[in-house]
Structures are given as C-alpha cells and as structure tokens.
XYZ file of C-alpha atoms in Angstrom:
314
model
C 57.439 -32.842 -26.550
C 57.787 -29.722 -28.215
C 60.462 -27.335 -27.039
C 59.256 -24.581 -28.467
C 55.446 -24.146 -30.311
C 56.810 -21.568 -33.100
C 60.045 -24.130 -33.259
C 60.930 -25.075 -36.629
C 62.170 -28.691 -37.716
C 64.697 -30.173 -40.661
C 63.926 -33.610 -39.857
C 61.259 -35.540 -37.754
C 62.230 -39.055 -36.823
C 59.573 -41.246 -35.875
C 60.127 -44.536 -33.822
C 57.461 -47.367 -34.273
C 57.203 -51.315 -34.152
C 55.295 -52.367 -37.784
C 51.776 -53.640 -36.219
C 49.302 -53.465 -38.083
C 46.892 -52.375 -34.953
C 48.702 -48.728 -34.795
C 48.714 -48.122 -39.089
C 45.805 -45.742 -38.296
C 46.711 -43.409 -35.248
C 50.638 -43.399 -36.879
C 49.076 -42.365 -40.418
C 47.116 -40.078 -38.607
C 50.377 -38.128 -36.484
C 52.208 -38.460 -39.735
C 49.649 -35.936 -41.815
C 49.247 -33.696 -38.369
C 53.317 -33.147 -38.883
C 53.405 -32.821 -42.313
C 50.806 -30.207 -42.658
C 52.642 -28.320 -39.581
C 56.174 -28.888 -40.999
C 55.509 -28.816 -44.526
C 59.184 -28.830 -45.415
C 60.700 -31.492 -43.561
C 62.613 -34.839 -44.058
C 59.979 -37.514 -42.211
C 61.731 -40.646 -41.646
C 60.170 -43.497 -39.988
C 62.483 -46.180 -37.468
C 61.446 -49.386 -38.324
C 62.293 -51.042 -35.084
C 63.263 -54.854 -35.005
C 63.057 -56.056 -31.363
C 65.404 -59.149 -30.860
C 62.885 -61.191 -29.580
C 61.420 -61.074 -33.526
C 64.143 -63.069 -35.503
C 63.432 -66.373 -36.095
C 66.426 -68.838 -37.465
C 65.365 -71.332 -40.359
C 65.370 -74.424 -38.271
C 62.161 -72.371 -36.918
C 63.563 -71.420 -33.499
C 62.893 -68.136 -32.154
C 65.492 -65.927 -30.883
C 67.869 -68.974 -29.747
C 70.426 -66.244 -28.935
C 69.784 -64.882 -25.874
C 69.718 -67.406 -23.598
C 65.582 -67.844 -22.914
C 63.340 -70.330 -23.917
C 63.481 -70.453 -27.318
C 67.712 -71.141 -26.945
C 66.384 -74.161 -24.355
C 64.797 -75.448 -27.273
C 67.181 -75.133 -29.710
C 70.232 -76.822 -27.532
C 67.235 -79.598 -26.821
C 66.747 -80.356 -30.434
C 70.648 -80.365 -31.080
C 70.731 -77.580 -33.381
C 73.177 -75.556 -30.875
C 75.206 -76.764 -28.353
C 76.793 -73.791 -26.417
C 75.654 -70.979 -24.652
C 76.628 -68.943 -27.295
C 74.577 -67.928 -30.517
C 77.540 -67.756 -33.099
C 76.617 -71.400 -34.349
C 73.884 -69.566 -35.958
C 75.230 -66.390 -37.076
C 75.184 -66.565 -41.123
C 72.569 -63.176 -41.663
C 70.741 -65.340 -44.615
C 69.346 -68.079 -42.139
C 67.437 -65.317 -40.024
C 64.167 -63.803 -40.890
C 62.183 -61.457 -38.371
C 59.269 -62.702 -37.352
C 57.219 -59.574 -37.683
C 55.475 -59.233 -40.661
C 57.234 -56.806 -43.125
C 53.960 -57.577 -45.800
C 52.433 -54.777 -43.019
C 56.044 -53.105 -43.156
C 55.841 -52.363 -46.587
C 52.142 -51.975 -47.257
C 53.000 -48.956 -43.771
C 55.430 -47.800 -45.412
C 54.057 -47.247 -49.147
C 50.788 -45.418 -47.338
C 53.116 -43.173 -45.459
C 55.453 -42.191 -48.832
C 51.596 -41.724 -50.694
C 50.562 -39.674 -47.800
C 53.671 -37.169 -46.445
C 56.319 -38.409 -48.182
C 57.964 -40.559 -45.541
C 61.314 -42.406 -45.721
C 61.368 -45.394 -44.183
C 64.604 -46.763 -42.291
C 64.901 -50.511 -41.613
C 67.151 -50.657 -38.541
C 68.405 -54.214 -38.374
C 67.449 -55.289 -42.008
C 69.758 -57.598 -43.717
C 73.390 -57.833 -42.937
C 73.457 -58.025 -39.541
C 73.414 -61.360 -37.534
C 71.375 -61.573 -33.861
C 74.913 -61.953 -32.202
C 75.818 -58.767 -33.226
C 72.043 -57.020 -32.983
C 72.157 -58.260 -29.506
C 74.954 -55.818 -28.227
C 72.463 -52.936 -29.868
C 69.837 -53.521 -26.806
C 69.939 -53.757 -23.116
C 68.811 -56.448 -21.103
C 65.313 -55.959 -21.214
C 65.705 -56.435 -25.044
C 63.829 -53.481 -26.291
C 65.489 -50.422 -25.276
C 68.541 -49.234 -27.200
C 72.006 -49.676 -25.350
C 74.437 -46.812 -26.187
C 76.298 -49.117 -28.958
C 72.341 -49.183 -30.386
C 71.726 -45.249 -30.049
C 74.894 -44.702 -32.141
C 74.341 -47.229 -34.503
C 70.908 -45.300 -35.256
C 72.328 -42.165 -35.504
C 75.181 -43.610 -37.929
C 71.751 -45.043 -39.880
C 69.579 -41.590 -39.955
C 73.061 -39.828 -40.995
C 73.684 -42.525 -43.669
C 69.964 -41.692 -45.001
C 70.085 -38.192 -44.805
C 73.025 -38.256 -47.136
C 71.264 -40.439 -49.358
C 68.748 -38.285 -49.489
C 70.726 -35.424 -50.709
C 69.583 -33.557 -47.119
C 70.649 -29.999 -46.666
C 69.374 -27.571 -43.384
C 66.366 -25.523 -44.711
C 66.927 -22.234 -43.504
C 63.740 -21.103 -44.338
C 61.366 -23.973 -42.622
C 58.467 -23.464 -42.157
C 56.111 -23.825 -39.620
C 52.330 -23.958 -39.995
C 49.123 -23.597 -37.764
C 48.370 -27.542 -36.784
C 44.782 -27.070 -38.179
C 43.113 -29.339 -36.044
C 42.778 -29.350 -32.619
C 42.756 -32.062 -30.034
C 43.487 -32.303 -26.798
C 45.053 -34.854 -24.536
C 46.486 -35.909 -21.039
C 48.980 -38.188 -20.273
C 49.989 -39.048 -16.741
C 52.509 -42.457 -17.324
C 55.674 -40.384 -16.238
C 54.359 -37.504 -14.471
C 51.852 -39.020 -11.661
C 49.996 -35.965 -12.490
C 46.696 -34.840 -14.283
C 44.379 -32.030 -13.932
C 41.098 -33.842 -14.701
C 38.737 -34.559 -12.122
C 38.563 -38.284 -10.686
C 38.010 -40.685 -7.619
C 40.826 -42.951 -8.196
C 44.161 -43.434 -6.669
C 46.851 -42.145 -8.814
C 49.591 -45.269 -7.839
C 53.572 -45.663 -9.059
C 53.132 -49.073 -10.032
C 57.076 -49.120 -11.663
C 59.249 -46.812 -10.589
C 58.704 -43.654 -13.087
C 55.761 -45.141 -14.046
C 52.348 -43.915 -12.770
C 48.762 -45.106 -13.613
C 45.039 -44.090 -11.977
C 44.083 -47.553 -10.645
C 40.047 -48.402 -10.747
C 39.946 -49.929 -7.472
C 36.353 -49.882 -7.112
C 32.752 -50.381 -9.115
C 31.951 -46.495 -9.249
C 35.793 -45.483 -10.606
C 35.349 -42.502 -13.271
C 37.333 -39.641 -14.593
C 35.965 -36.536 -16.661
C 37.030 -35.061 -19.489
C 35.838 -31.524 -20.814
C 35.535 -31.093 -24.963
C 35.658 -27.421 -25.007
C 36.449 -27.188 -29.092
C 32.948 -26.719 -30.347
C 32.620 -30.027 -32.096
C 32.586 -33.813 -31.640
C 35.638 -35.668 -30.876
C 36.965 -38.889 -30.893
C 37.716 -40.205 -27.318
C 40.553 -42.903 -26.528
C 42.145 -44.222 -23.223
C 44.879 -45.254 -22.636
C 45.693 -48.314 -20.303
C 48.173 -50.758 -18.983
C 47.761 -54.933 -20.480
C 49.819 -57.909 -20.760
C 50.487 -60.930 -22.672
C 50.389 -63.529 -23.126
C 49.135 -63.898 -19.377
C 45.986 -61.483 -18.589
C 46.776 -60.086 -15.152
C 44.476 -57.039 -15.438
C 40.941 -57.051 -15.470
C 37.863 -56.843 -17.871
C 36.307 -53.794 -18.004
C 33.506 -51.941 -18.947
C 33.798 -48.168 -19.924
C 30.709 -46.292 -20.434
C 29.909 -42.714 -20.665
C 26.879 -40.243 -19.361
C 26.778 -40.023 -23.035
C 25.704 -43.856 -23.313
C 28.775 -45.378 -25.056
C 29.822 -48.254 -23.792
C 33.184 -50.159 -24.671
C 34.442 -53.857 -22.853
C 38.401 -54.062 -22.471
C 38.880 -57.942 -22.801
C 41.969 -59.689 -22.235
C 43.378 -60.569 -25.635
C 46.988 -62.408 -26.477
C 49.295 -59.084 -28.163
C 51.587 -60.189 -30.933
C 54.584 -60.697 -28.841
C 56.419 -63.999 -28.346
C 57.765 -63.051 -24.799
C 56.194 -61.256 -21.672
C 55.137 -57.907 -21.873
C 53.536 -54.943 -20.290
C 52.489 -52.089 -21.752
C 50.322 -49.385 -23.110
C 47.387 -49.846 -24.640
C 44.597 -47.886 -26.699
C 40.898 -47.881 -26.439
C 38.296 -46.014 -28.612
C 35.182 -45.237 -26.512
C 33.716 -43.125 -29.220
C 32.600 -40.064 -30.488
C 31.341 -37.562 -27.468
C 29.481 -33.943 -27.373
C 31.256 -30.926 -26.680
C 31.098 -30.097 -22.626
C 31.736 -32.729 -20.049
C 31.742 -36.349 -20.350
C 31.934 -38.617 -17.255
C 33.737 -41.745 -18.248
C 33.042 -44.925 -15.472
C 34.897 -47.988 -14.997
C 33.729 -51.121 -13.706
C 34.563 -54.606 -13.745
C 32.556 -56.851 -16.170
C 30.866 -60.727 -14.637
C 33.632 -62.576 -17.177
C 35.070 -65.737 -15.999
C 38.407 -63.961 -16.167
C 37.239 -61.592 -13.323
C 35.178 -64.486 -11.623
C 38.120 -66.947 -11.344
C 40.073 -64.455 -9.666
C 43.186 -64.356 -12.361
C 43.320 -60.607 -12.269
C 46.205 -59.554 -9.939
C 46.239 -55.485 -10.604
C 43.450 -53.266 -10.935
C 42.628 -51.661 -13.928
C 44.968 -48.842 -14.707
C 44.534 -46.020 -16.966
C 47.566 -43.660 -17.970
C 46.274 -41.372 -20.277
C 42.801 -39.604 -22.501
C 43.218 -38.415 -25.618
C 40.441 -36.444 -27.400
C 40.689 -36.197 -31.097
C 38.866 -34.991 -34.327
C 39.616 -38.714 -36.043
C 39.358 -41.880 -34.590
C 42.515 -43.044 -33.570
C-alpha cells in the first residue's frame, strides 16, 4: 500500500511465484508502475518455494521430512532423517517450470524494463534453502528476509543503481477501483453475507445461502473488467461450485480444479466475471447441482475476499 499518493520510488520490488495463470494480471501491474514511476529500477522476486525442488532420483522435496522424504528412505535412496545425503546443488532441479520463468521474464524486460532476480537459483542446496523459510514452507524466516535483501543489494550494484533525486512520479492514467477485505474484515459495499474470520487475520464474506450477492458501483464512465477474488484448495476441493451471475446477465461457474502445487494449500484465487456497465451491478452467488456439491464433499462455504474492477481483463 502506498504511503503516500505523490510518494516517489527508486526501486519497486515485486514478489511472485512463475505460473503461468498470473503472466497477464502481473504484466498488467508491471506497465500501471512503470508508466507512474517512469524512472525506477523494477525488479521482479522469482520465488522458489521448497516444496518445488525435485532431486534426480525423481523425489520431491525429500528434505523436509513429509511424504516425499517417506518415499525416498522407502526406496533406499536416503537413510536418515536428515537431507545432507542429497545435498550436491547439481542433482536438484525445481520443479516449477522456468520455460514460463524465462518466457515472464523476457515479456516483462520488452515491456518496462524489468530485472529479474532468481532467489534460490543454482548454488544453493535444499538443506541450506530450508533454513530460508519457516515451517509452513512458504513464508520467509528472518535468515530468508536477509538473504533477499543481501540479493536485491547484490543486483542493485550490478546494475550500476544510484538514488534518483529527481524521480518522478506520474498520473496512473487509468483508473480502477478495488476492495479487498482478507486482512481487514471490512468493506463498504453493500451485501447479505456474513463477513467470518475463518484464520486468525484472515477474513472472507461466506455465501451461506442460495440468494448470497454483493454490489459493486462502476462510477468511471466506462466499462470495466470485473474479477473476484476467493478462497480454494488443492489438491482436495473443500469449497463449493459456484455460479456467479450478474443483473447484467454474465454468468461465470467456479469449479473445483487441482492448482499446480505438490502439497496442501489454501489460498486466493481470481475469477473474471466480465465486462459490466457503468452504475451498479448486483453480483449473486449460488451453489451449482455438480456432483461435488451433491455428494456433500464441500466442508466451507464459498468465501469471497475481495472485487476488483479494472479497465483490462485481469
């Protein structure tokens, strides 16, 4: 969040996971910041989660003590609780695809100039990446924060970087507007749901009936691009199938699909309804006749943490 609209930067560092589902709507940022902060160093994070690497012998993260370690002791390739029989940095790959690494990062160099910054690339083993992340395995411990900041320093430099005292700052050109209620519990737009704290800190609007809806007002003059954004899982779908439709007559399904994550996960995801008329849009929520829903495998309602309007298509 910005501290400060007139606030003038020397460097923007960007944070993102290379999949190829969020190329667009980080493209998309990228030019908004460039065009406001003409001047700027951009780099992108390229973030490898430890969860990614993948040894040669073809086992997954044998390091950390899950499942993919169970295997590996069970076909004899290790046989202590410790990953350092595996350690040589050559016999690791990340399992992540860097062909949509580099084709991301080539667009964003063509489009704002972007430096890319691989942190965990190379010459680093998954013993030793393992001390950059806490438990949970994809949030920086403080070890990981400082070997970032030793990484953004040691491109800077290579970069030639020196403060611009004359940055600029620039009108943002387009407008869009959005509201996002994950960490707050709060949002001004109108709505019949129950705003719940399903994690501590973290707070969704929960469809908890057939009529749920929320509205959203497009008060810039033209069309814009409407997403949501909602809670999902994988592999395991424990939300359910949706329909979103508007007073506008778009209609969207949210279907439970497998995210490309080799572990458990819950998080944020993005839905484009469409393109809707300036004034206000009604946006309703109900839960589709799938055999998903039928068979009772749901265990949370639908949540929704966030609307976004836009002038592109995120």
């Amino acid at each position: 969040m910005l501290r400060d609209e007139e606030e003038a930067f020397d460097v923007i560092v960007l944070e993102f996971s290379a999949l190829p589902a969020s190329f667009r709507s980080t493209v998309l940022l990228a030019r908004r910041l460039r065009h406001r902060y003409p001047k700027a160093i951009m780099l992108f994070l390229d973030i490898w989660l430890p969860p990614f690497f993948k040894h040669g012998s073809g086992i997954i993260s044998p390091g950390w003590g899950g499942p993919g370690y169970q295997q590996a002791e069970g076909l004899g390739i290790i046989d202590s609780t410790s990953p350092e029989d595996l350690t040589h940095p050559d016999d690791w790959t990340h399992t992540a695809s860097h062909s949509y690494s580099e084709d991301f990062a080539r667009a964003l160099k063509k489009n704002v100039g972007a430096v890319m910054v691989q942190a965990g690339a190379g010459d680093i083993t998954p013993d030793a990446y393992d001390l950059l992340f806490l438990d949970d395995l994809g949030h920086f411990s403080e070890i990981g924060h400082r070997f970032v900041a030793d990484l953004i320093r040691d491109t800077l430099q290579k970069q030639n970087f020196r403060t611009h005292h004359d940055a600029t700052v620039k009108r943002w050109g387009q407008e869009d507007a959005c509201e996002n209620w994950f960490r707050t519990g709060h949002t001004n737009l109108e709505h019949n749901m129950a705003m719940n704290e399903f994690k501590p800190g973290k707070y969704a609007l929960e469809a908890r009936s057939d009529d749920a809806y929320i509205k959203v007002n497009n008060d810039h003059g033209d069309m814009l691009e409407l997403t949501l954004e909602y809670m999902t899982t994988s592999p395991d779908c424990l939300y359910p199938e949706v329909e979103i439709t508007t007073d506008t007559y778009l209609s969207v399904r949210v279907e439970c699909k497998k995210l490309s994550f080799p572990w458990d996960v819950h998080v944020t995801g993005q839905l484009h309804v469409g393109s809707i008329m300036p004034g206000e849009t009604t946006i309703r929520i109900a839960p589709t006749d799938s055999a998903h829903n039928r068979n009772g495998e749901a265990e949370w309602p639908f949540r929704i943490v966030g609307v976004t309007l836009t002038p592109d298509a995120l």
